[in-house]
Structure formats: structure tokens, C-alpha cells
Short mmCIF file of C-alpha atoms in Angstrom, two decimals:
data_model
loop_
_atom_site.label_atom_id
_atom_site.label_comp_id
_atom_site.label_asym_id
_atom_site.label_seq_id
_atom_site.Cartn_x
_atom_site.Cartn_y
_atom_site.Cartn_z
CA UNK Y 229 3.85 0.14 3.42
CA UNK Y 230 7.07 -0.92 1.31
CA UNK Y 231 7.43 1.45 -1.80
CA UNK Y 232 5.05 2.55 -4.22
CA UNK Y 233 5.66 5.52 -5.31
CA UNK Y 234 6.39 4.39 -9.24
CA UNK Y 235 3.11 5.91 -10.38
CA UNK Y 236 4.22 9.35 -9.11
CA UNK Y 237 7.67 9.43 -10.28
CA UNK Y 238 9.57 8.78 -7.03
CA UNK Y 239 10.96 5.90 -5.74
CA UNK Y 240 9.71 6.01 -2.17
CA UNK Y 241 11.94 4.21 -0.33
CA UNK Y 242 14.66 4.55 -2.58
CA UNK Y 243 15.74 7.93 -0.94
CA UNK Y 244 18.34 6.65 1.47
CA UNK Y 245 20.98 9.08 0.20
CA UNK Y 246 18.85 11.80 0.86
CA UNK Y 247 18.36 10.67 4.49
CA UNK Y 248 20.58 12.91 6.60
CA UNK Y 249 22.14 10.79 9.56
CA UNK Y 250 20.00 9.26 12.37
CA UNK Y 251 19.24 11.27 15.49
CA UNK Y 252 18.45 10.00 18.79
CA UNK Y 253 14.13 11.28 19.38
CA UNK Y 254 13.76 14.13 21.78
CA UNK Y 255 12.43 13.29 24.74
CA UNK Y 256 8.54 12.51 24.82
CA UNK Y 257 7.34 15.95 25.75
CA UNK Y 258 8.24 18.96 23.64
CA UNK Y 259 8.17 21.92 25.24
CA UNK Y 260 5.26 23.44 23.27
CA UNK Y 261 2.12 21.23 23.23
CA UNK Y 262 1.32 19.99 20.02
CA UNK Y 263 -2.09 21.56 18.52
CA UNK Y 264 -4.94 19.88 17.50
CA UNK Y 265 -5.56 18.69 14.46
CA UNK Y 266 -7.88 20.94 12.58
CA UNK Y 267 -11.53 20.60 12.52
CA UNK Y 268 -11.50 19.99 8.63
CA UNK Y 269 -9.17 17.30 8.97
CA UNK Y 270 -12.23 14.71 10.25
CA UNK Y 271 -15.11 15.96 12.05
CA UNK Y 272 -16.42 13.72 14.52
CA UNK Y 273 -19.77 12.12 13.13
CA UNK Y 274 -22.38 11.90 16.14
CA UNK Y 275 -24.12 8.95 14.64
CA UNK Y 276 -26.79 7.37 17.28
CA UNK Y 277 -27.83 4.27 15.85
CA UNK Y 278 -31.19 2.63 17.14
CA UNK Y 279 -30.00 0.09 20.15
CA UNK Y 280 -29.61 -3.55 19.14
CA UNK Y 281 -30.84 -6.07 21.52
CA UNK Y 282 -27.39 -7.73 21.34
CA UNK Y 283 -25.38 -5.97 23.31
CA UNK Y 284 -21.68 -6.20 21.45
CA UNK Y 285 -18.24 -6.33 23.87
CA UNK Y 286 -16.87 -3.02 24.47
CA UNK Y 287 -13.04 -3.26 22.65
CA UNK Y 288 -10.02 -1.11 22.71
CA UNK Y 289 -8.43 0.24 19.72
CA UNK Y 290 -5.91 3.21 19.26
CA UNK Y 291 -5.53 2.77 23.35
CA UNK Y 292 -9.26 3.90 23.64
CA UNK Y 293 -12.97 2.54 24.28
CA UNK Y 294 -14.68 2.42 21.44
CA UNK Y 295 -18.20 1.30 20.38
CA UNK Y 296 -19.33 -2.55 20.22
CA UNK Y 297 -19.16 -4.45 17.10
CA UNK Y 298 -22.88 -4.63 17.05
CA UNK Y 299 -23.29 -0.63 16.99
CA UNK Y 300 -20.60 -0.17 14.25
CA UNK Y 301 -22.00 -2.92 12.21
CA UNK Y 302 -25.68 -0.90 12.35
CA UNK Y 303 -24.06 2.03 11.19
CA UNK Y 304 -22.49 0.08 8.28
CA UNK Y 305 -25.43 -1.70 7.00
CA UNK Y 306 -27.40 1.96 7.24
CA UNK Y 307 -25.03 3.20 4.53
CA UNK Y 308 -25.50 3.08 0.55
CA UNK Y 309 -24.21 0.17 -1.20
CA UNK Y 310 -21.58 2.74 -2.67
CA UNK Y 311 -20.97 4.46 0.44
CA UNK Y 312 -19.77 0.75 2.21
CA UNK Y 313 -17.73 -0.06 -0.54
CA UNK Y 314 -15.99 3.09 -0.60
CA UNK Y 315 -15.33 2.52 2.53
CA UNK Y 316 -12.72 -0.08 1.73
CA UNK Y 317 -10.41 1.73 0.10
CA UNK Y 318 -7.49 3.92 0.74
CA UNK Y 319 -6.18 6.41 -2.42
CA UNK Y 320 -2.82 7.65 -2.52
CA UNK Y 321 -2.43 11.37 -2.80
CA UNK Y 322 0.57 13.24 -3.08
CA UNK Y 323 2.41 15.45 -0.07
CA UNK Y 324 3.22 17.92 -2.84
CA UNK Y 325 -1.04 18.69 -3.36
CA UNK Y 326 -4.08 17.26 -4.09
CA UNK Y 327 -4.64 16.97 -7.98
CA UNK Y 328 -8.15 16.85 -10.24
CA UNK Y 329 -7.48 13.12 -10.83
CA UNK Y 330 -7.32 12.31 -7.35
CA UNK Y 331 -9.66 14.33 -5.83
CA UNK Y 332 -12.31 13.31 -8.57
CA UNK Y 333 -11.49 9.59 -7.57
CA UNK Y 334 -12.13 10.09 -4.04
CA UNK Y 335 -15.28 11.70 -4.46
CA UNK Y 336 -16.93 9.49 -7.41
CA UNK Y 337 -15.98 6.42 -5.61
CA UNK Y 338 -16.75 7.66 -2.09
CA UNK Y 339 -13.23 6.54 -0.70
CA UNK Y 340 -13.47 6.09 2.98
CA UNK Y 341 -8.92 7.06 3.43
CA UNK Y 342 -6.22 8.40 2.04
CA UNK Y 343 -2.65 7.80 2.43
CA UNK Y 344 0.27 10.61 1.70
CA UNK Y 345 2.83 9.69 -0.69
CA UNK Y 346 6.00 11.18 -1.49
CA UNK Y 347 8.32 12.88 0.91
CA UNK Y 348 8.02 16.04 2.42
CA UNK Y 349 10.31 18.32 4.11
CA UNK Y 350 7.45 20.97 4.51
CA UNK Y 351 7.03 20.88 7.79
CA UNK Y 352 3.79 20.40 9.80
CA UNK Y 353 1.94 23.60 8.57
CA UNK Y 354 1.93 22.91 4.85
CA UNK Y 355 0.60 18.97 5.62
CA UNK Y 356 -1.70 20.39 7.74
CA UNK Y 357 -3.60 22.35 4.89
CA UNK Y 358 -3.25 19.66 2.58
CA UNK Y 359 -5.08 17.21 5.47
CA UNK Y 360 -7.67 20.11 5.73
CA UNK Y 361 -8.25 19.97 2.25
CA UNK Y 362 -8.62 16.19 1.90
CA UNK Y 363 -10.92 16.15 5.25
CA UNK Y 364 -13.45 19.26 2.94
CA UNK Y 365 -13.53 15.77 0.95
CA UNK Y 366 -15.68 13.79 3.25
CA UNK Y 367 -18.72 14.26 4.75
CA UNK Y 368 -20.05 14.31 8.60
CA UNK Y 369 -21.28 11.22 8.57
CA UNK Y 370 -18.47 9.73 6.76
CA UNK Y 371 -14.72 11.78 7.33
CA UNK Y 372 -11.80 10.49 5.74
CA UNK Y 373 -9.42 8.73 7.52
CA UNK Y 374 -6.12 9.65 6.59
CA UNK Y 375 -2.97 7.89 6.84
CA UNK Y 376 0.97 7.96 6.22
CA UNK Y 377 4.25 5.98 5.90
CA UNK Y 378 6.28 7.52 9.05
CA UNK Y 379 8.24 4.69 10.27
CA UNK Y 380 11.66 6.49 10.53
CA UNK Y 381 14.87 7.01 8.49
CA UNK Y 382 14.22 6.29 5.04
CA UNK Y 383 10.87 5.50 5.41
CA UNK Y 384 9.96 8.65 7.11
CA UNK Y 385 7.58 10.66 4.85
CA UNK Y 386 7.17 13.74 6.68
CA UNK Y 387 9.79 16.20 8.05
CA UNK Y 388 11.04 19.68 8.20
CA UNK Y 389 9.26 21.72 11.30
CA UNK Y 390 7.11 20.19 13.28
CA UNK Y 391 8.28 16.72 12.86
CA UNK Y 392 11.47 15.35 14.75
CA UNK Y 393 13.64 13.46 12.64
CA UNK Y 394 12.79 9.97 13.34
CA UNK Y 395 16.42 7.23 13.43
CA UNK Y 396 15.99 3.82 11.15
CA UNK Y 397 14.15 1.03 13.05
CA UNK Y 398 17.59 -0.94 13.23
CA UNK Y 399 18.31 2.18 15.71
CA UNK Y 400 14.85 2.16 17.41
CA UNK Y 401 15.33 -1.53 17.81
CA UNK Y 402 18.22 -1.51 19.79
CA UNK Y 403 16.68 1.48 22.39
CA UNK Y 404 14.99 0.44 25.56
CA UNK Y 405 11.56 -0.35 25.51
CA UNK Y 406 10.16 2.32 27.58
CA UNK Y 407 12.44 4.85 25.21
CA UNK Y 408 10.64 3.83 22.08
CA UNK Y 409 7.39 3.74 23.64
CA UNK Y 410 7.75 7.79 24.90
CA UNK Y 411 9.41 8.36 21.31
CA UNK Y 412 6.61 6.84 19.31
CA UNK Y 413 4.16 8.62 21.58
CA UNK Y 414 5.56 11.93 20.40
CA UNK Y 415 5.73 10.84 17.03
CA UNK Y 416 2.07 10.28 16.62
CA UNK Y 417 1.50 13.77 18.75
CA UNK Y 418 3.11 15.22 15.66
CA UNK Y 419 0.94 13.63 13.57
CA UNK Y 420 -2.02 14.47 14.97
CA UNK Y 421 -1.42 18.04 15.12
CA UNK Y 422 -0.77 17.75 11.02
CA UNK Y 423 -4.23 16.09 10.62
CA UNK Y 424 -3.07 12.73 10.36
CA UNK Y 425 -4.72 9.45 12.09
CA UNK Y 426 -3.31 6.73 11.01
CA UNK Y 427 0.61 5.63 10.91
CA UNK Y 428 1.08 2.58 8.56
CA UNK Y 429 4.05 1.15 10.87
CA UNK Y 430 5.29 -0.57 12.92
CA UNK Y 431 7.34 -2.69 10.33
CA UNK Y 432 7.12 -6.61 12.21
CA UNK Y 433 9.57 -8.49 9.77
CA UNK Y 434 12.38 -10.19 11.21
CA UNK Y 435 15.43 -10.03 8.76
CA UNK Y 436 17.79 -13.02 9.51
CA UNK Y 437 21.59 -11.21 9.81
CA UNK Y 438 22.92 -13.04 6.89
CA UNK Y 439 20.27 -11.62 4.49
CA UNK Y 440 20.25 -7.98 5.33
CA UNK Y 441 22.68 -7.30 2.16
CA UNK Y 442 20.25 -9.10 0.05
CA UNK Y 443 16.87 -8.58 1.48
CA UNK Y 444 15.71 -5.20 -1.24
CA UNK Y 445 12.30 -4.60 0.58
CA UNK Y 446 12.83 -4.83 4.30
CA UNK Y 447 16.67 -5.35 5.24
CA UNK Y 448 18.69 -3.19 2.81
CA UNK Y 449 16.87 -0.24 4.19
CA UNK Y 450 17.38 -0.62 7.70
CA UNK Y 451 14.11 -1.09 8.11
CA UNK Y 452 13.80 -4.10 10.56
CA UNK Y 453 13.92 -3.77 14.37
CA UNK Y 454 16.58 -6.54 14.40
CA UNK Y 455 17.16 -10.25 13.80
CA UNK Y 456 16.02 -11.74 17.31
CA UNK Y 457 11.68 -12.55 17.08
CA UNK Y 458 11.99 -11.25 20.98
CA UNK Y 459 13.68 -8.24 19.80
CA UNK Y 460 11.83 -7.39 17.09
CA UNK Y 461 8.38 -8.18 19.08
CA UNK Y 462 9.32 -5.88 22.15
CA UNK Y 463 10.00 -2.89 19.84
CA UNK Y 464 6.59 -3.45 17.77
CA UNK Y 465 4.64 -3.16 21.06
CA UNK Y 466 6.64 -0.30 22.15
CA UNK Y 467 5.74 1.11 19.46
CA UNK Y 468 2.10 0.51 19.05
CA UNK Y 469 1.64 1.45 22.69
CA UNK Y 470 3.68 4.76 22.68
CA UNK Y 471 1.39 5.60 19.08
CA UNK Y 472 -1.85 4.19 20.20
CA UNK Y 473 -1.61 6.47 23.78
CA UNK Y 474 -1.01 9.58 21.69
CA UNK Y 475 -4.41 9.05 19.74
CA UNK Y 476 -2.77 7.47 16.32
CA UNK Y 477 -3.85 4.04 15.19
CA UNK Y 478 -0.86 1.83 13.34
CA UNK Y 479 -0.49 -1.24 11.13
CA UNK Y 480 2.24 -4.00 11.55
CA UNK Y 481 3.73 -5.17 8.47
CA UNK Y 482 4.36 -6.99 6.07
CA UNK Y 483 2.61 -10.48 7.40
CA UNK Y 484 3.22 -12.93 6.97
CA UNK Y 485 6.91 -11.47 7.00
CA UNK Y 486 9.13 -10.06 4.24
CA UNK Y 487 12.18 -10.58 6.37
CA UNK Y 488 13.17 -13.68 3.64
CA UNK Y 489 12.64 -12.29 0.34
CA UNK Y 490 14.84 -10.49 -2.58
CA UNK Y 491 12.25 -8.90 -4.46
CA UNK Y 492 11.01 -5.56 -3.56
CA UNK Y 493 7.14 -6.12 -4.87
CA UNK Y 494 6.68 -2.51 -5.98
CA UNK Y 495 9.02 -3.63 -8.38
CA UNK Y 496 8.31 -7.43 -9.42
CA UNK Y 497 7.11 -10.61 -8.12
CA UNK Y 498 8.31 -12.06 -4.64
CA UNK Y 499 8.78 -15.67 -3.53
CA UNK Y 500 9.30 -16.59 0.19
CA UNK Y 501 10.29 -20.30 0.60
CA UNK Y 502 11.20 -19.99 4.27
CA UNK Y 503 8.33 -19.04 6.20
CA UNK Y 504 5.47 -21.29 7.12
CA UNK Y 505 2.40 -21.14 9.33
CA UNK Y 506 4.29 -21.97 12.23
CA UNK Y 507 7.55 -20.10 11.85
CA UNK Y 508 9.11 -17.79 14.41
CA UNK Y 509 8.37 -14.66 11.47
CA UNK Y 510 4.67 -14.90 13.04
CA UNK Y 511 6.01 -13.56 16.70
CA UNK Y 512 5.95 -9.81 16.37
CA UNK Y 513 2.72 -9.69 14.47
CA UNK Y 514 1.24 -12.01 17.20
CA UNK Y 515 2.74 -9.49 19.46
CA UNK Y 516 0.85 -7.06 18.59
CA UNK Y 517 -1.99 -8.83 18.12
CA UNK Y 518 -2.12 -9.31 21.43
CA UNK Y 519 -1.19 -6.05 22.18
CA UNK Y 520 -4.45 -4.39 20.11
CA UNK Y 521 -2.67 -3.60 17.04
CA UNK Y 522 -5.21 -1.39 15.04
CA UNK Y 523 -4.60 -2.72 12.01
CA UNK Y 524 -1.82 -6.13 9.83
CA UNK Y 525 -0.74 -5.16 6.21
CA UNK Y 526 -0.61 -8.16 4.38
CA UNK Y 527 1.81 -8.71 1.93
CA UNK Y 528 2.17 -9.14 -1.91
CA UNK Y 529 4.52 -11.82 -1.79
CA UNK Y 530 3.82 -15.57 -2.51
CA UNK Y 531 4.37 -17.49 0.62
CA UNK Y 532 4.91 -21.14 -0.86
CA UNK Y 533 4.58 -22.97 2.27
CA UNK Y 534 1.19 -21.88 3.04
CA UNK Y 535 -0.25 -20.46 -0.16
CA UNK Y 536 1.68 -21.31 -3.24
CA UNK Y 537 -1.12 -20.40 -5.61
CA UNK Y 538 -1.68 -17.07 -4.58
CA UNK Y 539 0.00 -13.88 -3.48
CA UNK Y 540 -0.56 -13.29 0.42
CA UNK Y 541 -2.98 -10.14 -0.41
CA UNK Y 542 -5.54 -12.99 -2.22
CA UNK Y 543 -4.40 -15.91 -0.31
CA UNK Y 544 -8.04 -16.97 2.34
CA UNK Y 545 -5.36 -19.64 3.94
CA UNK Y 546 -3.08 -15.78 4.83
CA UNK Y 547 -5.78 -13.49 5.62
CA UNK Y 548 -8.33 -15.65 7.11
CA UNK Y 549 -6.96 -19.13 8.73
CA UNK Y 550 -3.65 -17.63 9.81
CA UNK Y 551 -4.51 -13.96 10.53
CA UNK Y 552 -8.03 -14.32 11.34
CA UNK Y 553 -8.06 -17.62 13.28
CA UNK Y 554 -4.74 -18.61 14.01
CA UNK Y 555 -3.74 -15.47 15.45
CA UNK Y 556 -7.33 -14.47 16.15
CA UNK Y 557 -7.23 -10.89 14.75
CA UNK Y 558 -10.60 -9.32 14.39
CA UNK Y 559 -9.82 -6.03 13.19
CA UNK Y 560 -8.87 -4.09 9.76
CA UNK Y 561 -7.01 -6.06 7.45
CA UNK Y 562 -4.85 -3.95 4.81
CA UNK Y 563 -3.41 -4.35 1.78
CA UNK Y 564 0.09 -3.19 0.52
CA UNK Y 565 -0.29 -1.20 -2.49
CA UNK Y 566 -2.29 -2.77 -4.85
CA UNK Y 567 -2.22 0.30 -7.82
CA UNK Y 568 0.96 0.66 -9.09
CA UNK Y 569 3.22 -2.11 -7.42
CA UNK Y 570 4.90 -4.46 -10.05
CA UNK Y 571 3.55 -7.57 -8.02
CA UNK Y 572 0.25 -7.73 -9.08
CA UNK Y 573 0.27 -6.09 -12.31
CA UNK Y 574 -0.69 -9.37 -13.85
CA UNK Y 575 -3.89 -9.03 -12.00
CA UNK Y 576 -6.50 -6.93 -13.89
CA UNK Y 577 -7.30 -3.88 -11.96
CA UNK Y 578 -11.22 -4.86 -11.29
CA UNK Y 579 -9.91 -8.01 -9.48
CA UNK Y 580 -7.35 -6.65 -7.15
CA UNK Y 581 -9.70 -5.47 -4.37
CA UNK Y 582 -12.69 -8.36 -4.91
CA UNK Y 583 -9.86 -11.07 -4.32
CA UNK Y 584 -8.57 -8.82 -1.23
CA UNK Y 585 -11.85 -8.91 0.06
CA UNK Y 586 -13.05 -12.57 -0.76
CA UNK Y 587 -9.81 -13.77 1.13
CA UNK Y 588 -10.95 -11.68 4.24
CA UNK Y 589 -9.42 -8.54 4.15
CA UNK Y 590 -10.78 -5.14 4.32
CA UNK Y 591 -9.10 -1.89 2.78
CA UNK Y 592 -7.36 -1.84 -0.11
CA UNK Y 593 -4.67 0.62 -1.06
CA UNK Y 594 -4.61 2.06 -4.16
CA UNK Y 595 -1.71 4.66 -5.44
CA UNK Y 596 -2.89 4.70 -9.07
CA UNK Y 597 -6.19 7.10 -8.75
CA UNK Y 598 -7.01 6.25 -12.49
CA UNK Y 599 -7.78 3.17 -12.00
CA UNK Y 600 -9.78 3.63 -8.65
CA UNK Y 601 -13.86 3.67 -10.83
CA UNK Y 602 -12.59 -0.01 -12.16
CA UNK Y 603 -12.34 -1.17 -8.45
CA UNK Y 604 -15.28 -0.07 -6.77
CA UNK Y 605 -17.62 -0.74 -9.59
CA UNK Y 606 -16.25 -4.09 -9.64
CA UNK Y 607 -16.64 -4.64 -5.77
CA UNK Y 608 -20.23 -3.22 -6.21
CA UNK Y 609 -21.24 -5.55 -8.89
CA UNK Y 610 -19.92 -8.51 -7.15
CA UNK Y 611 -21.66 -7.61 -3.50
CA UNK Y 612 -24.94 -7.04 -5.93
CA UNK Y 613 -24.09 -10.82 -7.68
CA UNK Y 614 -23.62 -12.53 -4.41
CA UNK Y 615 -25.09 -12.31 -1.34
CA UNK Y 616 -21.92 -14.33 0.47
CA UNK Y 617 -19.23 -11.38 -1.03
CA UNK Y 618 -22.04 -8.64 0.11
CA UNK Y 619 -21.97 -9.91 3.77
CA UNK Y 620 -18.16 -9.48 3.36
CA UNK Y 621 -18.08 -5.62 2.55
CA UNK Y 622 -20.51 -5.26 5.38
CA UNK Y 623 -17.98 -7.27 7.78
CA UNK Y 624 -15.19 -5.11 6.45
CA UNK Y 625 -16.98 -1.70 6.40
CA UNK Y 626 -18.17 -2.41 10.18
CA UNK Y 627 -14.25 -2.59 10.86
CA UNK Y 628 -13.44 0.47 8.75
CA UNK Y 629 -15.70 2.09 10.93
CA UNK Y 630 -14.97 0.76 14.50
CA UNK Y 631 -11.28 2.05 13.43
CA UNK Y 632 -12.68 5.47 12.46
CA UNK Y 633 -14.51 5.74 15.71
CA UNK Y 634 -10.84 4.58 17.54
CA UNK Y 635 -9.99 8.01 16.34
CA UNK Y 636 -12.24 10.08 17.05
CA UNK Y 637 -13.78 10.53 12.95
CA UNK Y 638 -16.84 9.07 13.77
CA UNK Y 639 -19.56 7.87 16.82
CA UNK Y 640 -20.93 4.57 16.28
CA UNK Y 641 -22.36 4.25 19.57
#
């Protein structure tokens, strides 16, 4: 996720003078094995749904079996109205502790995740009782899913002991495949052992050389595997794979690509004239597509050659013909920030997720907890208004869930 940290006072990618020089990862293995997460961090839900008669296809997700469609999808539709749409959000809560406003606003609106913001230097036993806290927050039959920014060098929201320091993707771009696979695998055992399911990377935009001086979201930052699609695709599967094996799920971003903008959107409207539905930005998120990518952030920018009406987070002709049929990508679809980020602040707060969902996505992010009872009453009253919309939540809470199970949070089989 790009940064969107405004609403908490930090500018969350804007720390690159704070980022001490890039190390080389540690080899896969440390030499203590990393502990599991704690038991309050997501309890596994043994949910035993009555058997359909339509037996669903067994799919992998986080490098595990989990349960058929059909089995997830009875689970979903056994939930409360409020309970699925909760489901479809994701509140941002701070490394630094959980505070009344947020915690009330993941409990009234049943949020199904959480995402850390801000950086910490910590270490892994101070996130760890802050992921124990949150996972007190949900319920057996419903634990939160909890998620973070660790993509490496400035984007790398967790450090101090416990968590290696993790190099700039420009760095983990130019390693060897196999490398970044055993690094990423030991990244996500780190996580784990904080409490944490769910790493919002691999970053899958391809910055063109010329524009890395001038590209403020992606390029600027170091924050691309390279310039070459084949490049850039090899080192997204690597590192899906090497994350996915250790138990973590992960989300490529920004599709359609940011690699082609100026704008950061946390901080104002973006405009990409250069990529279309057929352009060589869609190879590493087709590459992990194919390679059973958990989950494809979509982005905030307006993509004029395919959508020039809408930003990509409300755009059907993004989410749905070119993610969803195009590329043929069947599980959670997730927003970039849509609380606090300058790109849609011309959107009023109540329509933010019901667009998200209408176009056929399926958790929306939300760092501004103050505004989180405006968005699931308003995705409740329009699932109650239309029967089409309501079908929708279902769709996306039966994914929510099928990614939950990938994790071990909950049994849907």
C-alpha cells in the first residue's frame, strides 16, 4: 500500500532518510526457530457448515489447501447482514497502540482486518502484544485478519529485534530468484511469529528508467523491482512463493500499474496516460496471478485508456473485465487506502466502499477510523436496497473468508 499515513501525522513512506543503508537478508533459516504467533492473535474458527450438494474445486492460497468456494460461501451467507459487511473492510491502527477511536470502530462496525500503520522499531515482542490485543477484538467464529506494509527499505514498517532489516526492492530485484524466494520466506516467518497474516506486497509496477526521478509514488522510493516486465515478474513470484510457503498471504500492487504516474495519491489526484489494457505493466500482476497471488491492490489512479471516468478503485472495466476476466483472478480484491488519501477526497465517505464493491472488489482499506460507521452503514443500506449489490457483499465476504481460512483464522470446510 503506497502512503497513507496523513491522518496519523506521519508521512509513511516519506521516511527514506531515516532508512539506515540496505543489507543483504540473512540466509532463510535463523538459527532460532521463529515462535508461533500467539493464540490471541486469530484463533482458528472450527466452523462445519452443512455439506452442499455442489461439491466446489479444492484451491490453493497462501501455498495451502483450503476449503471449496461452495463451503466458504455457506459460511458467508450464515453470517448477519452486519457481520458480512464488516467483513469487507480493513481499519488502520497504529504500531504505536490501539486507541478508543479505533478500537470502538472495529467493534461497532464488526471489521473483519486491520492493517498496522506507522513505523516501528520495537521489535517483534511489542507488535506481538499489540496483534494480541487486536485478535481479543474478534470473535471465534470471526478472528481478525491482520495485515502490514513490509515490503523492504522505506517501505518496511516493522523492525528492531526480531525483524531482519529488509534492502529496497530495486536491491531484491536484482538478487537471484531462488535468493528472494528463501529471503521472503523468512520474512513472513517473522511475521508470523509477531501475529501478523497478511503482507500487503509484493509491489508489481514496472517503473520505465527514465521516470524513476519523477515517478513520487513508486520510483523515487526505490520501490520497483526494476524496469524489465521479465524482471520485475520473476521477483514478484519469488516473492509470493518464498511468503506464501512460510504461511503469510500477500497482495501485488498497484494494478493496473503506478510505474507511469507523478502523483503520489495519498497526496492528490493521479493520471496515467500510458498504460492500457494490453500494455506490458499487466505482466507481473499476471504473474502472479498465475502464480496464486492471495490477493491485487487496485489503484487510486485514473487510468485514461481504459477508464477515464473513474479512478481504478471504482472503475468495473479495472476490477472486473481486466482483473476479473482478463486476467481471470478470482480471489480478494483490495483497495489502496480509501480514508485519508488525497485521491478520493472528492468522494463522500459513504460512497467510497459501495463504488469499490459495485465495480467488483472486496475489502476496503480505511486509515481514517472516524469515518468507518459512514461506510458500513452505507454498504448495509445499499445490500438492503438492492438485491444485485447484496449478492456482491456475499461474493466478496465468501473471498474474505476463503483468505482467512488460507491462514489458518478460520475452517470453512
Amino acid at each position: 500500500m503506497k502512503r497513507f499515513l496523513a491522518l496519523m501525522g506521519v508521512a509513511a513512506l516519506g521516511l527514506a532518510a531515516c532508512a539506515p543503508e540496505p543489507l543483504i537478508p540473512v540466509p532463510y533459516r535463523s538459527a532460532e526457530p521463529a515462535v508461533e504467533a500467539p493464540a490471541e492473535a486469530g484463533t482458528t474458527a472450527e466452523l462445519k457448515p452443512a455439506p452442499t450438494t455442489e461439491p466446489g474445486v479444492e484451491e490453493t492460497v497462501a501455498g495451502e489447501s483450503v476449503a471449496p468456494m461452495g463451503q466458504c460461501r455457506l459460511l458467508a451467507e450464515s453470517l448477519t447482514p452486519e457481520e458480512r459487511v464488516g467483513q469487507l473492510f480493513m481499519v488502520g491502527v497504529d504500531t504505536g497502540g490501539l486507541d478508543p477511536v479505533t478500537q470502538n470502530a472495529i467493534l461497532n462496525s464488526k471489521v473483519g482486518s486491520v492493517v498496522l500503520l506507522g513505523n516501528s522499531t520495537a521489535g517483534s515482542d511489542s507488535i506481538r502484544k499489540l496483534t494480541a490485543a487486536l485478535g481479543s477484538l474478534g470473535t471465534a467464529k470471526l478472528p481478525l485478519l491482520i495485515a502490514v506494509d513490509q515490503e523492504g527499505g522505506t517501505v518496511q514498517r516493522l523492525k528492531g529485534p526480531g525483524f531482519s532489516l529488509m534492502p529496497p526492492a530495486r536491491d531484491q530485484g536484482a538478487m537471484a530468484p531462488s535468493d528472494l524466494e528463501t529471503a521472503a520466506g523468512m520474512w513472513a516467518e517473522e511475521l508470523r511469529a509477531a501475529g501478523i497474516h497478511y503482507d500487503l506486497a509484493p509491489v508489481g509496477d514496472i517503473v520505465p528508467e527514465a521516470k524513476r526521478s519523477t515517478n513520487e509514488p513508486i520510483g523515487k522510493l526505490k520501490r520497483d523491482f526494476g524496469a524489465d516486465p521479465e524482471q520485475v515478474s520473476e521477483a514478484v513470484v519469488s516473492f509470493v512463493r518464498g511468503m506464501q510457503g512460510a504461511g503469510v498471504a500477500t497482495s501485488v500492487k498497484h494494478f493496473p500499474g503506478l510505474g507511469e504516474v507523478v502523483t503520489n495519491t495519498d497526496f492528490g489526484a493521479a493520471e496515467d496516460t500510458d498504460v492500457t489494457a494490453k500494455s506490458v505493466h499487466l505482466a507481473p500482476f499476471r504473474a502472479a496471478v498465475d502464480a496464486g497471488v492471495d490477493s491485487v491492490m487496485i489503484s487510486s489512479a485514473v487510468f485514461t485508456n481504459i477508464d477515464p471516468d473513474n479512478e481504478g478503485v471504482f472503475s468495473s472495466a479495472i476490477v472486473t473485465d481486466l482483473l476479473r476476466e482478463e486476467l481471470g483472478f478470482d480471489g480478494v480484491a483490495i483497495t489502496d487506502d480509501l480514508g485519508a488519501a488525497a485521491a478520493v477526497k472528492t468522494v463522500p465517505p459513504a460512497d467510497r466502499a459501495v463504488r469499490f464493491i459495485r465495480a467488483g472488489g472486496d475489502i476496503v482499506i480505511n486509515a481514517n477510523p472516524r469515518i468507518m460507521g459512514e461506510m458500513a452503514a452505507a454498504t448495509l443500506e445499499a445490500a438492503a436496497a438492492d438485491a444485485a449489490f447484496e449478492a456482491q457483499v456475499v461474493d466478496s465476504a465468501t473471498r474474505v473468508l476463503r483468505l482467512k481460512a488460507a491462514v489458518g483464522l478460520v475452517s470453512c470446510g
